[in-house]
Structure formats: C-alpha cells, structure tokens
Coordinates of C-alpha atoms and ligand atoms in Angstrom, one line a residue:
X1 CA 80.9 109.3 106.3
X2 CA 83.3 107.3 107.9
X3 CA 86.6 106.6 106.2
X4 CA 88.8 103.9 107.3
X5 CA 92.5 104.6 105.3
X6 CA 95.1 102.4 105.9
X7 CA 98.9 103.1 105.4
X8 CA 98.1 106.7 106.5
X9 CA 101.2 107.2 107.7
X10 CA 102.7 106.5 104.7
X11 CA 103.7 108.9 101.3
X12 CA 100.4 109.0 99.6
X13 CA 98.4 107.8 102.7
X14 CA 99.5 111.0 104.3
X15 CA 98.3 113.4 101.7
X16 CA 95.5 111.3 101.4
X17 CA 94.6 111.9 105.0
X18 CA 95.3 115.9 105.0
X19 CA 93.1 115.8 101.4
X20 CA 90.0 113.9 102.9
X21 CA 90.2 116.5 106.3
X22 CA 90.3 119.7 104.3
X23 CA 87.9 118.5 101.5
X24 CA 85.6 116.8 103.2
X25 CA 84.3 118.3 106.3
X26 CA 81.3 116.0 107.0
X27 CA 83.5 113.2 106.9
X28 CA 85.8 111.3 109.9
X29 CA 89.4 109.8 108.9
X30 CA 90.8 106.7 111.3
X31 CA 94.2 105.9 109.9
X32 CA 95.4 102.3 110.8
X33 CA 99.3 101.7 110.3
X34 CA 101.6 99.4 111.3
X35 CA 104.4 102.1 111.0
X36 CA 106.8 100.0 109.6
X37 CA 110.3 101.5 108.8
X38 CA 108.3 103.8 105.9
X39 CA 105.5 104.8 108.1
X40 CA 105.8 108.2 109.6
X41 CA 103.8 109.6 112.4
X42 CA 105.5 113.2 111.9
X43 CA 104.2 113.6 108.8
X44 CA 100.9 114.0 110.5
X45 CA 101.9 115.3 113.7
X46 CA 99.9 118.5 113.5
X47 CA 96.5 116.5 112.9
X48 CA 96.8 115.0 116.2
X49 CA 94.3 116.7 117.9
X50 CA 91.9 116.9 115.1
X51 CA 88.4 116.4 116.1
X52 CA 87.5 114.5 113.1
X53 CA 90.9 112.6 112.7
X54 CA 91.7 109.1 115.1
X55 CA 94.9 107.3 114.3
X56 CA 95.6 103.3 115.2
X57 CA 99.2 101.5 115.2
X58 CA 97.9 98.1 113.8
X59 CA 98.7 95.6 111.2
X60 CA 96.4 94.8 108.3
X61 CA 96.8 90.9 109.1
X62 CA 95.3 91.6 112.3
X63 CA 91.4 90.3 111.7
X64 CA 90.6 91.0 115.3
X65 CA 91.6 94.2 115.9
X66 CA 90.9 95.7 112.4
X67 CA 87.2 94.3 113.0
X68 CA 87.2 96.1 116.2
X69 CA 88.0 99.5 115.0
X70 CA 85.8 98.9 112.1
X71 CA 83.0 98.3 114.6
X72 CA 84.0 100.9 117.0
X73 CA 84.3 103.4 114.8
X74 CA 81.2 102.3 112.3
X75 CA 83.8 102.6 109.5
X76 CA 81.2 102.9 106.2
X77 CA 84.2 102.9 103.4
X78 CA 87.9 101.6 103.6
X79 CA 90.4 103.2 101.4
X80 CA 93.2 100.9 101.4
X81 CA 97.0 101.8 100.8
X82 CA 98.9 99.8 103.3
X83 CA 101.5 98.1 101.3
X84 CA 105.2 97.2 101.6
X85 CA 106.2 99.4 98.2
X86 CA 109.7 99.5 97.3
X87 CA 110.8 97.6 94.2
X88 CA 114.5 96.7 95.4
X89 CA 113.4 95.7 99.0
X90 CA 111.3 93.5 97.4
X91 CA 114.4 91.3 95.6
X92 CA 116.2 92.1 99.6
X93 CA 113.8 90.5 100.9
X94 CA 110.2 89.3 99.2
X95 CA 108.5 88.2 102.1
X96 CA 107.4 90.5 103.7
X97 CA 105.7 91.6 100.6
X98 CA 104.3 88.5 100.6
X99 CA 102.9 89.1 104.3
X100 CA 101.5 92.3 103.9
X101 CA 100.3 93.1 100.6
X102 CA 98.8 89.3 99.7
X103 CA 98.0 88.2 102.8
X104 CA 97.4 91.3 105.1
X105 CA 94.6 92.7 102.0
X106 CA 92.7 89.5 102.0
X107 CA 92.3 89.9 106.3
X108 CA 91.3 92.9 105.4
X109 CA 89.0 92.0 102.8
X110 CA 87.3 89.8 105.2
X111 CA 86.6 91.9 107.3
X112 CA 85.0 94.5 105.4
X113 CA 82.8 91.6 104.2
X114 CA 82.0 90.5 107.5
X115 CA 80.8 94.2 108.0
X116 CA 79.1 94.5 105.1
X117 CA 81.2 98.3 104.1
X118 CA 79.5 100.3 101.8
X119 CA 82.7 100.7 99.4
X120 CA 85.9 98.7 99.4
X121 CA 88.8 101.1 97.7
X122 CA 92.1 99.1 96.2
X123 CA 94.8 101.3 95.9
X124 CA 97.1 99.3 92.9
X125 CA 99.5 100.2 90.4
X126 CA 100.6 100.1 87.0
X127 CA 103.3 98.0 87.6
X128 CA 101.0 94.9 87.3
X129 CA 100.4 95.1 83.8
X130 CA 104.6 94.7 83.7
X131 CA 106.7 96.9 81.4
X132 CA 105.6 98.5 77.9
X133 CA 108.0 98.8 74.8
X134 CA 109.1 102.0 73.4
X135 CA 105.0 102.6 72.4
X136 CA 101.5 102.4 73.5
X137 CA 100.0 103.1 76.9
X138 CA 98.5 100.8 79.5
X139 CA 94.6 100.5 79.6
X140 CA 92.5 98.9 82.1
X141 CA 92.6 96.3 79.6
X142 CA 96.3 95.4 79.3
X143 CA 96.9 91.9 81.0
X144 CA 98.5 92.0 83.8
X145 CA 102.3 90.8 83.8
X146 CA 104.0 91.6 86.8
X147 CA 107.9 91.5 86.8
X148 CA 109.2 92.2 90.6
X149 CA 108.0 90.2 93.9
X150 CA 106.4 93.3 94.7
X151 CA 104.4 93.9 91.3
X152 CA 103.6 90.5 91.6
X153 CA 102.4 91.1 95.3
X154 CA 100.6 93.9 94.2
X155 CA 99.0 91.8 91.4
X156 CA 97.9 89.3 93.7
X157 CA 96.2 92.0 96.0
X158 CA 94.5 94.0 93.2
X159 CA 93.2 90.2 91.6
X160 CA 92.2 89.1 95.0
X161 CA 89.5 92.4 95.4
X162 CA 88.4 92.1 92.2
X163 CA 87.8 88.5 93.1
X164 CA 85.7 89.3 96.4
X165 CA 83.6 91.8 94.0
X166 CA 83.0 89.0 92.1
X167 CA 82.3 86.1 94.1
X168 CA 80.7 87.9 97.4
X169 CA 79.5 90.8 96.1
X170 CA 81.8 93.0 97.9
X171 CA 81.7 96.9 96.6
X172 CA 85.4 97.0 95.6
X173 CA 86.9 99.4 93.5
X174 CA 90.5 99.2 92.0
X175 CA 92.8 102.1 91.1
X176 CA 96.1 101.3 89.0
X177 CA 97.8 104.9 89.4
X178 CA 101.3 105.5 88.2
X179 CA 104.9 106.6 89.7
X180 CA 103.8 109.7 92.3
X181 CA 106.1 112.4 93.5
X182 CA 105.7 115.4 96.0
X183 CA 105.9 116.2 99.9
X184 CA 106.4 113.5 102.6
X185 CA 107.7 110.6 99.8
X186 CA 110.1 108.4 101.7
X187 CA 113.8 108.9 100.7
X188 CA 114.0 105.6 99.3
X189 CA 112.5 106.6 95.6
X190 CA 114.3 107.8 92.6
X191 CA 113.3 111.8 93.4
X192 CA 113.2 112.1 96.7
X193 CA 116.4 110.2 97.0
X194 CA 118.1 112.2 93.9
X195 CA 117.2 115.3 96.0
X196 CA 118.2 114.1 99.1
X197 CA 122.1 113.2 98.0
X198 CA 122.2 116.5 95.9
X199 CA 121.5 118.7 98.6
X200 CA 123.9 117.1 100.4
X201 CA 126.7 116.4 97.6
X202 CA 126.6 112.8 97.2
X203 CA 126.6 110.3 94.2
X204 CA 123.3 109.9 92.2
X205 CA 123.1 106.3 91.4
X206 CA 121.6 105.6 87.9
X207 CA 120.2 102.1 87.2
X208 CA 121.6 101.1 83.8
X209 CA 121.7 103.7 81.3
X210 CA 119.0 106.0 83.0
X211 CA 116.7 105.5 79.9
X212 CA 114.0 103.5 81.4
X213 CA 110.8 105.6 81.3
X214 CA 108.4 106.5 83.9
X215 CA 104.9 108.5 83.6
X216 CA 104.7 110.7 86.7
X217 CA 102.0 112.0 88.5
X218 CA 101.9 114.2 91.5
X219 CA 100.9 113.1 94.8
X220 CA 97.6 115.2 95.6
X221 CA 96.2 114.6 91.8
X222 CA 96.7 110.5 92.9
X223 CA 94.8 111.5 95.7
X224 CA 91.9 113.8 94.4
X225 CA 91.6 110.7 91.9
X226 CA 90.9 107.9 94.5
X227 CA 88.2 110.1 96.3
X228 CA 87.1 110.3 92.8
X229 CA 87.1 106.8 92.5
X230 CA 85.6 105.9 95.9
X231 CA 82.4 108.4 95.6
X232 CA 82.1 108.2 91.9
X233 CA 83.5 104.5 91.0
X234 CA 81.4 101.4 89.6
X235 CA 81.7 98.2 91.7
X236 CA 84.0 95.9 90.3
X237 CA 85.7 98.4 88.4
X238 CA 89.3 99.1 87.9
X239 CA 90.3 102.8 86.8
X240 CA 94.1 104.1 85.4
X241 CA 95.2 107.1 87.4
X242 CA 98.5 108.9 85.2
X243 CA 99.0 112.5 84.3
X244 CA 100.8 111.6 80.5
X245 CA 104.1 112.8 81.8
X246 CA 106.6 110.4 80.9
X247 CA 110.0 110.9 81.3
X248 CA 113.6 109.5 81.1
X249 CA 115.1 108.9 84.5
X250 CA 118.0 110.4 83.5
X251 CA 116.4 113.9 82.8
X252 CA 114.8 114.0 86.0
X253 CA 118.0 113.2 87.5
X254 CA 119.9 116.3 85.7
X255 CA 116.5 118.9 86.2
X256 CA 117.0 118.3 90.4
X257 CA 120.5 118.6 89.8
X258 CA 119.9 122.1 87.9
X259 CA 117.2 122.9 89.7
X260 CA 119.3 122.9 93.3
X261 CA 122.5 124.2 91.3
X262 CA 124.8 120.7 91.3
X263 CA 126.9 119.8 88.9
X264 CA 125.9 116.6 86.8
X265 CA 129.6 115.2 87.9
X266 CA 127.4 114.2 90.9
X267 CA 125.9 111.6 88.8
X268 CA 127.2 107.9 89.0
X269 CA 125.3 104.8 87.1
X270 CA 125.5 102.2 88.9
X271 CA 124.6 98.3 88.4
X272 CA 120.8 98.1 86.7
X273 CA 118.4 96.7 89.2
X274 CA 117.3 93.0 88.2
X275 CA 114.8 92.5 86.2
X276 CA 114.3 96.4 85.8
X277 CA 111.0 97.6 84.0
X278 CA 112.2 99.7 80.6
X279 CA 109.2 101.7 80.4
X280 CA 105.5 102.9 81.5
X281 CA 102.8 104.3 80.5
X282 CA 99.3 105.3 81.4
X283 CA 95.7 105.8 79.5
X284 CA 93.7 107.6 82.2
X285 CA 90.9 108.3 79.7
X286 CA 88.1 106.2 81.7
X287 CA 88.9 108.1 85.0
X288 CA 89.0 111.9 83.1
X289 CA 85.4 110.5 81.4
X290 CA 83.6 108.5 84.2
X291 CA 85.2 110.0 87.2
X292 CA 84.9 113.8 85.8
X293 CA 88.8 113.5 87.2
X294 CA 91.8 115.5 85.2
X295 CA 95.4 115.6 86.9
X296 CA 95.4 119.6 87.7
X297 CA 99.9 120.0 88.1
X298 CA 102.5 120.0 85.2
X299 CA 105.3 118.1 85.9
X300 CA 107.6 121.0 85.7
X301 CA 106.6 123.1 88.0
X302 CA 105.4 120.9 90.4
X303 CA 108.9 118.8 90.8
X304 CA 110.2 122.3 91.2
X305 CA 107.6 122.9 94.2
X306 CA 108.6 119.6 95.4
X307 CA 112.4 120.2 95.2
X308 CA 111.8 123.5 97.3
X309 CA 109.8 121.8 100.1
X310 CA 112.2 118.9 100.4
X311 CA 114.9 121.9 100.7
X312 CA 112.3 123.9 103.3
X313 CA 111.6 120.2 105.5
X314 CA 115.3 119.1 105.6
X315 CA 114.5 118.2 109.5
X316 CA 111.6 115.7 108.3
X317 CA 114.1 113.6 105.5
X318 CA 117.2 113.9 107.9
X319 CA 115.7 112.5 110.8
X320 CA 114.6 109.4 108.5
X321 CA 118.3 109.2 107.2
X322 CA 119.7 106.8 110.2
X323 CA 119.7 103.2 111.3
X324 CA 117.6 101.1 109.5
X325 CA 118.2 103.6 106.5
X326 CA 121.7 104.0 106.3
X327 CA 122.0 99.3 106.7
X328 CA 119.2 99.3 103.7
X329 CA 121.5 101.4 101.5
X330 CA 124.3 100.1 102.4
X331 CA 123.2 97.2 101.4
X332 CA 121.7 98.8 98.3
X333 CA 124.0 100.8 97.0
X334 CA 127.3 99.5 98.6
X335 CA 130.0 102.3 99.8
X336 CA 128.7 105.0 97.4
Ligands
LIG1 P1 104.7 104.0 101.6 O1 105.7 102.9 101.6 O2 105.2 105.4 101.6 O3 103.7 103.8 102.8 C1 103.1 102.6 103.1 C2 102.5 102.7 104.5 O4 101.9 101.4 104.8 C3 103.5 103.0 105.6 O5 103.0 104.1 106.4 C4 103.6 101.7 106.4 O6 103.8 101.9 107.8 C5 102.2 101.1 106.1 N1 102.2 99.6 106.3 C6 103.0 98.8 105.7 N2 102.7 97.5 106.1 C7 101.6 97.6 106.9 C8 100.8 96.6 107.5 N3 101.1 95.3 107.5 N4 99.8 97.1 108.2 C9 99.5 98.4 108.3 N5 100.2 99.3 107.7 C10 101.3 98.9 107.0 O7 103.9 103.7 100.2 P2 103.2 104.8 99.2 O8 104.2 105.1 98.2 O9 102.5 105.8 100.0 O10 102.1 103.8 98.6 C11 100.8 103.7 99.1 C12 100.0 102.7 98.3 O11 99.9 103.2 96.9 C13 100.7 101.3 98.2 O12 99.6 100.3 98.2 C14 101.4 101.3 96.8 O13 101.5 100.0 96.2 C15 100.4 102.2 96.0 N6 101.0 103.0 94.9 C16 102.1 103.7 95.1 C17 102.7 104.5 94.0 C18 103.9 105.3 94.2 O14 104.4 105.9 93.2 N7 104.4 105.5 95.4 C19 102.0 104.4 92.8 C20 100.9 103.6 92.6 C21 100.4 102.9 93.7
LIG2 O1 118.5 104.8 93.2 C1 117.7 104.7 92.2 N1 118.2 104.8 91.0 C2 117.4 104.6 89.8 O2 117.9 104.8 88.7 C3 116.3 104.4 92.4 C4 115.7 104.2 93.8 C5 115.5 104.2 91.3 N2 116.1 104.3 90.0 C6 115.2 104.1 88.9 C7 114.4 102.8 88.9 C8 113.1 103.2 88.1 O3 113.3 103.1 86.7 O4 114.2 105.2 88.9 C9 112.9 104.7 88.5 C10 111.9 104.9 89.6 O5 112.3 104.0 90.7 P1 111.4 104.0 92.0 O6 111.3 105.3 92.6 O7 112.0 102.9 92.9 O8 110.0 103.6 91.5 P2 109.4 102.3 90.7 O9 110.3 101.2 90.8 O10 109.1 102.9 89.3 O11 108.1 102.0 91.5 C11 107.2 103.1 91.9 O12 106.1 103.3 91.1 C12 105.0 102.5 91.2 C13 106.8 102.9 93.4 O13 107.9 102.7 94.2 C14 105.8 101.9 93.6 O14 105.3 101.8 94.9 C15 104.6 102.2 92.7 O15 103.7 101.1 92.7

C-alpha cells in the first residue's frame, strides 16, 4: 500500500514513519512536511536513502502540490498528523493554528476526495472533549468542549472529517489519543522540557499547583494504535487511544528529577497557563475491543527509557535549543 503521512517530521509522525518501515514491508511511506520550527528532518536522517521511504517539504494548504504527490506517488491511504500542537503557542499566537489545523485539513480533505483514497486517517485528541472533573473518563461519546485555540482548532479539524464521511462519503477515520511521551518529542512539552532543564540545572516551571492531571501514553503504543485504526477502523468512526495512566504533573516532575539525580529545589511554579485544563482522562475500551489494540509499555519504565535516551541524544535536543527556541521561551517563561 501506499501511505501518505503528513507531519512526518514531527514527534509522533516520526515514530510513526520508522513504525510503518519496520512493520510493514509491503508498504511505501511519502512524508509531506512543511518543517515548521517543530518539524525535524534529523530525526529521520538515517531513512534517507530508504528504498521504500520518499520525503516532501510542502504545506497541507497547498491543494496543488499535495494532489500532485498524491497522484505521483498513487497514494491509496493518508495518515494525517500535520498540526500546529502546542497549547501556549496557541494563546501566543492562534492563527496559525487557525491556518494549519482548520484550514490546511480541509485542503487536504479535498483532495483525498478528489482522488477518491481508500482510507482517510484523522489523527485528533482528547483535548476536544475539554477538561474532566476529579472523576470519570472520556468516551467517544463525551461532547466535545474544547478550551484552548488549539483544542478548538483541533475540534474543528476532527468535526470537519467526520463531516466529509458524512456528507461525501469519504472513508475517514478519527483517533482522539491522549498526552504521548518518548524519543524525538520536541522540547517544548512538559517531559521533554522537565528533562531538558534538569540535565542541565535549570528551573522546572510548574503551572499552578502542578495538580492538573494528565493520562499518558507512550509514543510507539499511539502509533501501533493508528495503524490499528487505519487497517482495522469503521468509516466514520472515531476511536480513544490512552494507556489508563494518569498522573499529577507534579509527580512526573519530581520522578525525572530522581530519576537523573536533581534535587527537587530545581523546581519553580510559575504563573498557571490561561484557561489550563484540570484534568484527563481516557476510556480506550472500543480500540482494545474493535481494534484488537492494548497499550504494550508501563508508564514507569518507559519514562525511565525515555529519560535515558534523551540523556544518550543530547546532540538531537541541543541543536533544537537556539533561535526561534530560546525567543519562544523567553517569551514563555520570562528570565527563568
Ligand atoms: P509536532 O508539533 O511534534 O509535529 C507536527 C509536525 O507537523 C511537524 O513536523 C511540522 O513541521 C508539521 N507541520 C506543521 N504545520 C504543517 C503544515 N501546514 N503542513 C505540513 N506540515 C506541517 O506534533 P506531534 O506531537 O507529533 O503531534 C502530531 C499530531 O498528533 C497532531 O495532529 C496532534 O494534534 C496530534 N496529537 C498529539 C498528541 C501529543 O501528545 N503530542 C496527542 C494526541 C494527538
Ligand atoms: O512548562 C510547562 N509546565 C507545566 O506545568 C509545560 C510545557 C506544561 N506544563 C503542564 C501543562 C499541562 O497540564 O504540563 C501538562 C502537559 O502540558 P503539555 O506538554 O503542554 O501538553 P498538553 O497541554 O496536555 O497537550 C498535549 O497533549 C495533547 C499535546 O501538546 C497536544 O498536542 C496533545 O493534543
């Protein structure tokens, strides 16, 4: 088969992309990505001569050229993760959120209509069903009640497939997955960011009083779950990807801290972020029963694995920690 991805170059996208080489050898992978500031190359460097592997630099809200590649490359299914996906850039700056994840997913919707694809994969998130009390889980059912511009952007993306399944028949499948962790996340996120001042003895900003709760799954189950969803998925369908691992930010905070031997004085809360999301949740049960799909890494052990290969790939997170990255957190986070 051949796979379109977009946002290869991306956290997920990238494991996505090494996933769908190793695991699938009949199949070939074109990765389209705009490589904005959180796109990567490097992180695929080593696939560049791949036989079965073709990377583009393109935007999503480029009709023309994504319906040439598609046609060029007789692209069958399109698994798409392009997205702008960072919470506080999206109250810096919603627009481009806006751009890409509204308007750049329905460009690409067309097109995959025009070519009639086989299967359509949405790759959404939790966040659009908003934030949960101290109980209960988030089911494919929960309304969606997005709080940030980009949960709302995302919202507006997911809503839109579903909506082109609907009205044109288009084989789309939606995944809501929640917060990922694990090799090649940009330094932007709570634990790659936690790691990334420990190692190198700086503050730890908190949000508020570190007791909002996230349900954490690692990187390659997300993955193994959207090839799940895009060979096993109903049309029309939306599925909850999770691994029922919540957690405190705060404790995750203090285990990379123990974990890399820092004290906890590194630790500074800092302003919350606006409208901050207390707490989510996921019920995975229709992916684990119709997708025969079950998260296979305890949290645990696998941020462990994930603290040691951020300490063994210090070149790959260093070389991202200039220019645009030192303005953003700046900007962010002030003088800390
Ligand atoms: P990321 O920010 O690491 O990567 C996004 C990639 O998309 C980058 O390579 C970037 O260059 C590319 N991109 C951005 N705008 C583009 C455009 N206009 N055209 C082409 N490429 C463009 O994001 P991620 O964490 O890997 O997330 C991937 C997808 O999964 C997103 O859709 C996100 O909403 C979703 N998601 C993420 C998580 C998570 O915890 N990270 C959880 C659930 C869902
Ligand atoms: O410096 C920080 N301090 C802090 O306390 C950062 C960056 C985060 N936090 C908190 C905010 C959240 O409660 O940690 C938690 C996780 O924050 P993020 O890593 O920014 O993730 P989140 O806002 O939960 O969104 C993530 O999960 C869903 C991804 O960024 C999204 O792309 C995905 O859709």
């Amino acid at each position: 088969m051949n796979v379109l991805v977009t946002g290869g170059c991306g956290f997920i996208g990238s494991n996505l992309v090494r996933l769908l080489l190793a695991e699938r050898p009949d199949w070939r992978v074109v990765n389209l990505d705009k490589l904005t500031y959180a796109g990567n190359a490097e992180s695929l460097a080593d696939l560049r001569d791949h036989p079965r592997y073709r990377f583009v630099r393109g935007d999503i809200g480029n009709g023309e050229l994504l319906a040439d590649v598609m046609r060029t490359e007789r692209v069958e299914a399109v698994m798409h993760l392009a997205a702008e996906s960072h919470v506080d850039r999206s109250i810096l700056a919603p627009s481009v959120f806006i751009d890409t994840n509204v308007r750049g997913t329905q460009v690409l919707l067309e097109v995959a209509r025009a070519l009639s694809v086989r299967r359509f994969l949405h790759v959404s998130t939790d966040e659009v069903y908003g934030s949960l009390g101290p109980t209960g889980l988030f089911t494919e059912e929960t309304p969606l009640a997005p709080s940030s511009p980009y949960s709302a952007s995302k919202a507006g993306s997911d809503l839109l497939a579903l909506a082109y399944a609907h009205t044109f028949g288009l084989p789309v499948v939606v995944t809501r997955c929640s917060n990922n962790y694990g090799p090649y996340q940009f330094p932007e996120k709570l634990i790659p960011l936690m790691i990334a001042n420990a190692v190198r003895d700086r503050s730890l900003p908190v949000y508020g009083d570190g007791m909002n709760v996230r349900d954490w799954i690692h990187v390659e189950d997300h993955c193994r779950g959207l090839v799940a969803a895009l060979e096993k998925g109903k049309a029309g369908q939306v599925y909850n990807f999770g691994a029922s691992s919540e957690r405190h930010n705060i404790h995750i905070v203090k285990q990379v801290l123990q974990l890399l031997g820092k004290p906890e004085s590194l630790i500074q809360y800092v302003k919350d972020r606006p409208g901050h999301d207390r707490r989510y949740a996921i019920d995975s049960a229709k992916a684990q029963r119709e997708l025969s799909w079950t998260p296979r890494h305890r949290f645990e052990e696998a941020l462990a694995a994930t603290v040691r290969w951020y300490v063994e790939n210090r070149g790959w997170w260093e070389r991202i920690l200039t220019g645009e990255y030192l303005k953003y957190y700046e900007t962010q986070y002030g003088g800390r």
